[in-house]
Amino acid sequence: MIGSIRREALDHVVIMDEAHARHVLAAYERHCNEHRPHRARNQPPPGADQQPITVHDLEVRRLLRTRILGGAIDEYRYAA
């Protein structure tokens, strides 16, 4: 996990002080616990059963991107 934090978050952000480091780590923790796929759950993220069924025809549904940590991490969801 420490390697993932470093590669995916800390290598892309200049940490200014302890408060900033705590903010970056909290944002990464939220991303991992709320959006990122989990191996123990056969790869679906938490709350996947509440998301609409995956549609591959992007003309029918809009894909929304949420930028985490200024774009170091991106989360994608289909618009309702």
Coordinates of N, CA and C in Angstrom, one line a residue, residues 4-64:
S4 N 1.9 2.1 -3.5 CA 0.8 2.7 -4.2 C 0.6 4.1 -3.9
I5 N 0.6 4.5 -2.6 CA 0.4 5.9 -2.2 C 1.5 6.7 -2.8
R6 N 2.7 6.2 -2.7 CA 3.9 7.0 -3.3 C 3.7 7.2 -4.8
R7 N 3.5 6.1 -5.5 CA 3.5 6.1 -7.0 C 2.3 6.9 -7.5
E8 N 1.1 6.7 -6.9 CA -0.1 7.3 -7.4 C -0.4 8.7 -6.9
A9 N 0.1 9.1 -5.8 CA -0.2 10.4 -5.2 C 1.0 11.2 -4.9
L10 N 1.9 10.7 -4.1 CA 3.0 11.6 -3.6 C 4.0 11.9 -4.7
D11 N 4.2 11.1 -5.7 CA 5.1 11.4 -6.7 C 4.6 12.5 -7.6
H12 N 3.3 12.9 -7.6 CA 2.8 13.8 -8.5 C 2.4 15.2 -7.8
V13 N 2.7 15.2 -6.5 CA 2.3 16.4 -5.7 C 3.4 16.9 -4.9
V14 N 3.7 18.2 -4.9 CA 4.7 18.8 -4.0 C 4.1 19.1 -2.7
I15 N 4.5 18.4 -1.6 CA 4.0 18.6 -0.3 C 4.6 19.8 0.3
M16 N 3.7 20.7 0.8 CA 4.2 22.0 1.4 C 4.4 21.9 2.9
D17 N 3.5 21.2 3.6 CA 3.7 21.1 5.1 C 2.8 19.9 5.5
E18 N 2.8 19.8 6.9 CA 2.1 18.6 7.4 C 0.6 18.6 7.1
A19 N 0.0 19.8 7.2 CA -1.4 19.9 6.9 C -1.7 19.5 5.5
H20 N -0.9 19.9 4.5 CA -1.1 19.6 3.1 C -0.9 18.1 2.9
A21 N 0.1 17.5 3.6 CA 0.3 16.1 3.5 C -0.9 15.3 4.0
R22 N -1.5 15.7 5.1 CA -2.6 15.1 5.6 C -3.8 15.2 4.7
H23 N -4.0 16.3 4.0 CA -5.0 16.5 3.0 C -4.9 15.6 1.8
V24 N -3.6 15.5 1.3 CA -3.4 14.6 0.2 C -3.6 13.2 0.6
L25 N -3.2 12.7 1.7 CA -3.4 11.4 2.1 C -4.8 11.0 2.4
A26 N -5.6 12.0 2.9 CA -7.0 11.8 3.2 C -7.8 11.7 1.8
A27 N -7.4 12.5 0.8 CA -8.0 12.4 -0.5 C -7.7 11.1 -1.1
Y28 N -6.5 10.6 -1.0 CA -6.1 9.3 -1.6 C -6.9 8.2 -0.9
E29 N -7.0 8.3 0.4 CA -7.7 7.3 1.2 C -9.2 7.2 0.8
R30 N -9.8 8.4 0.6 CA -11.2 8.4 0.1 C -11.3 7.8 -1.2
H31 N -10.4 8.1 -2.1 CA -10.4 7.5 -3.5 C -10.3 5.9 -3.4
C32 N -9.4 5.4 -2.5 CA -9.3 4.0 -2.4 C -10.5 3.3 -1.8
N33 N -11.1 3.9 -0.8 CA -12.2 3.3 -0.1 C -13.5 3.5 -0.7
E34 N -13.7 4.5 -1.6 CA -15.0 4.8 -2.1 C -15.1 4.5 -3.6
H35 N -14.0 4.5 -4.4 CA -14.1 4.4 -5.8 C -13.3 3.3 -6.4
R36 N -12.1 3.1 -6.0 CA -11.2 2.2 -6.6 C -11.6 0.7 -6.5
P37 N -11.5 -0.1 -7.5 CA -11.8 -1.5 -7.4 C -11.1 -2.3 -6.3
H38 N -11.7 -3.2 -5.7 CA -11.1 -4.0 -4.7 C -11.0 -5.5 -5.1
R39 N -9.8 -6.1 -4.9 CA -9.7 -7.5 -5.3 C -10.5 -8.4 -4.4
A40 N -10.8 -8.1 -3.2 CA -11.6 -8.9 -2.3 C -13.0 -8.9 -2.8
R41 N -13.4 -8.0 -3.6 CA -14.8 -7.9 -4.1 C -14.9 -8.2 -5.6
N42 N -14.0 -9.0 -6.1 CA -14.0 -9.4 -7.5 C -13.9 -8.2 -8.4
Q43 N -13.2 -7.2 -8.0 CA -12.9 -5.9 -8.7 C -13.9 -4.8 -8.8
P44 N -15.2 -5.0 -8.3 CA -16.1 -3.8 -8.4 C -15.8 -2.9 -7.2
P45 N -15.9 -1.6 -7.4 CA -15.7 -0.7 -6.3 C -16.8 -0.7 -5.3
P46 N -16.6 -0.2 -4.1 CA -17.8 -0.1 -3.1 C -18.9 0.7 -3.8
G47 N -20.1 0.3 -3.5 CA -21.3 1.0 -4.1 C -21.5 0.7 -5.5
A48 N -20.9 -0.3 -6.1 CA -21.1 -0.6 -7.5 C -22.5 -1.0 -7.9
D49 N -23.1 -1.6 -6.9 CA -24.5 -2.1 -7.1 C -25.5 -0.9 -7.2
Q50 N -25.1 0.3 -6.8 CA -25.9 1.5 -6.8 C -25.6 2.3 -8.1
Q51 N -24.6 1.9 -8.8 CA -24.3 2.6 -10.1 C -25.1 2.0 -11.2
P52 N -25.4 2.8 -12.2 CA -26.2 2.3 -13.4 C -25.4 1.2 -14.1
I53 N -26.0 0.3 -14.8 CA -25.4 -0.8 -15.5 C -24.5 -0.1 -16.5
T54 N -23.3 -0.7 -16.7 CA -22.3 -0.2 -17.6 C -22.8 -0.2 -19.1
V55 N -22.8 0.9 -19.7 CA -23.2 1.0 -21.1 C -22.0 1.4 -21.9
H56 N -21.8 0.7 -23.0 CA -20.6 1.0 -23.8 C -20.9 2.0 -24.9
D57 N -22.2 2.2 -25.2 CA -22.5 3.2 -26.2 C -22.5 4.6 -25.6
L58 N -21.4 5.3 -25.8 CA -21.3 6.6 -25.1 C -22.2 7.7 -25.7
E59 N -22.9 7.4 -26.8 CA -23.9 8.4 -27.3 C -25.1 8.4 -26.4
V60 N -25.4 7.3 -25.8 CA -26.5 7.1 -24.9 C -26.3 7.7 -23.5
R61 N -25.1 7.6 -23.0 CA -24.8 8.0 -21.6 C -23.6 8.9 -21.7
R62 N -23.5 9.9 -20.8 CA -22.4 10.8 -20.7 C -21.5 10.2 -19.6
L63 N -20.2 10.3 -19.8 CA -19.2 9.9 -18.9 C -18.7 11.1 -18.1
L64 N -18.7 11.1 -16.8 CA -18.2 12.2 -16.0 C -16.9 11.9 -15.4

